[in-house]
Short mmCIF file of C-alpha atoms in Angstrom, two decimals:
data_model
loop_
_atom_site.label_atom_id
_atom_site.label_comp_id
_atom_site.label_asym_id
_atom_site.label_seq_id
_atom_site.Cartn_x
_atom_site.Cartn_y
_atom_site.Cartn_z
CA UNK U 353 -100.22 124.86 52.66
CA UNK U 354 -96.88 124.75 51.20
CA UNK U 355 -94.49 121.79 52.17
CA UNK U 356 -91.15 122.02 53.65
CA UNK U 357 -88.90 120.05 51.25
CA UNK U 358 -85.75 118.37 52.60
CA UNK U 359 -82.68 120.73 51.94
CA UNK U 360 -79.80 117.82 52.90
CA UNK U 361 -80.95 114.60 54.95
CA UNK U 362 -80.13 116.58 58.34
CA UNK U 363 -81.81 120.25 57.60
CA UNK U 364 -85.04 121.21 56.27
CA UNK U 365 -86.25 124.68 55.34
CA UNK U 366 -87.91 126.18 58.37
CA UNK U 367 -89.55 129.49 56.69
CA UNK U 368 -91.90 130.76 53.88
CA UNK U 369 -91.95 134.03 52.94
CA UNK U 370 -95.81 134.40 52.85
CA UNK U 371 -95.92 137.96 52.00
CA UNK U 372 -93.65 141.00 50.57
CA UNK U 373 -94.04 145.06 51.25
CA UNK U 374 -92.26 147.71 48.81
CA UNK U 375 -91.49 150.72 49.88
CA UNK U 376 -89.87 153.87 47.81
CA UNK U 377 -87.99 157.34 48.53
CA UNK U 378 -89.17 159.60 45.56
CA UNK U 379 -88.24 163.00 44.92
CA UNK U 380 -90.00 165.64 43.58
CA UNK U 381 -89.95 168.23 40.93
CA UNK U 382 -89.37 170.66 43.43
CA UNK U 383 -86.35 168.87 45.12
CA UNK U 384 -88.56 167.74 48.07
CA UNK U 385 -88.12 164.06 49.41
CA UNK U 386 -91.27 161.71 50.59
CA UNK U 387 -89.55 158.66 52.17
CA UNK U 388 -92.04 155.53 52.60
CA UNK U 389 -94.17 155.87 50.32
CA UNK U 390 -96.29 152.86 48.38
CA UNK U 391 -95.41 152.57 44.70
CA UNK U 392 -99.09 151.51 43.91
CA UNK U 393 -100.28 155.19 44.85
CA UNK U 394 -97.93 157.01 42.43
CA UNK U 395 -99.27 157.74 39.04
CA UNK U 396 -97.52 158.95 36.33
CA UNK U 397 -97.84 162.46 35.10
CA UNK U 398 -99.64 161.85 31.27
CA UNK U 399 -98.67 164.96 29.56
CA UNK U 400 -96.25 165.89 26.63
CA UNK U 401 -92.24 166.06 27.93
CA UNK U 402 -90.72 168.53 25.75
CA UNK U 403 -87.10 170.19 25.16
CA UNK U 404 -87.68 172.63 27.78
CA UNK U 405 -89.15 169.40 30.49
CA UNK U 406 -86.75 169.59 33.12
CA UNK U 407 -86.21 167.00 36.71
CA UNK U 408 -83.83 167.17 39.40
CA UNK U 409 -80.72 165.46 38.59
CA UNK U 410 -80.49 166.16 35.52
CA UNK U 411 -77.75 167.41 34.05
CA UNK U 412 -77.88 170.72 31.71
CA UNK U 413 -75.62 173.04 29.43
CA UNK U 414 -76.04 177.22 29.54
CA UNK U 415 -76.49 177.15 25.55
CA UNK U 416 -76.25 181.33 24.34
CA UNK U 417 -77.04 182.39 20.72
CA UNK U 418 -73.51 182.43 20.20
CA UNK U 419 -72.31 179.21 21.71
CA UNK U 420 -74.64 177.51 19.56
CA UNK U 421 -71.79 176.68 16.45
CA UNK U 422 -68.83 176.00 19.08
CA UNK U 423 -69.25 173.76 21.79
CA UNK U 424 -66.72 174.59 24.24
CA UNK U 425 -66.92 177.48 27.00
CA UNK U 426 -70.57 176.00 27.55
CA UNK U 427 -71.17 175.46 31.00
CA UNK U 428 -72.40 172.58 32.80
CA UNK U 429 -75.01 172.20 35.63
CA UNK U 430 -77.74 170.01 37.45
CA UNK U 431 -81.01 170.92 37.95
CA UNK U 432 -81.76 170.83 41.44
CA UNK U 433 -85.36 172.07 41.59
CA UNK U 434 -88.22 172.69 39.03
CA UNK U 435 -91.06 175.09 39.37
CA UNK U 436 -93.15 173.69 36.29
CA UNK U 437 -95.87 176.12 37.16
CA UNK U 438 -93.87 179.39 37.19
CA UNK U 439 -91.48 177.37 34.45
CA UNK U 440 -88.65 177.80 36.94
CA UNK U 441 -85.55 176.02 37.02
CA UNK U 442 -82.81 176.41 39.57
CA UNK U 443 -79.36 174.63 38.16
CA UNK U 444 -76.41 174.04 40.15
CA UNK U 445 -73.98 175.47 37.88
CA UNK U 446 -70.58 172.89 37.98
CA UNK U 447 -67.60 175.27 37.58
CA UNK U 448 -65.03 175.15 35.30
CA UNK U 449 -61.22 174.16 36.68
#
């Protein structure tokens, strides 16, 4: 039983936290959101994450044979969903202004 120890001489400390929950949002490979779920029930994924390993939100470059010795006129996007069975990625492409 844990004590209440005297904060000033006129208040004491009335609580004790006595027990915490965590709770996370994750989002999957293929964009979907679970909301609520417990951290202790999501495993990571053991397997080798290449070059060609791609998650939403991250951000990519369209890379052609011939942008490969000048880097501008590449194009940015973000990958919004990945398909790692069909090895499918749809990108957001972020256009140029």
């Amino acid at each position: 039983m844990q004590q209440l120890r005297a904060v000033d001489q006129y208040y004491q400390e009335i609580y004790a936290i006595v027990k915490t929950r965590i709770k996370v949002d994750f989002q999957w490979q293929n964009g979907e959101i679970s909301s609520g779920l417990d951290p202790e029930a999501l495993l990571p994924v053991i397997s080798n994450i290449g070059d060609h390993d791609f998650f939403p939100g991250q951000f990519v470059m369209e890379v052609s044979c011939q942008d490969l010795l000048r880097k501008s006129g590449r194009n940015l996007g973000l990958v919004k969903i990945v398909d790692s069975q069909e090895q499918i990625v749809k990108v957001k492409w972020i256009t140029k202004t």
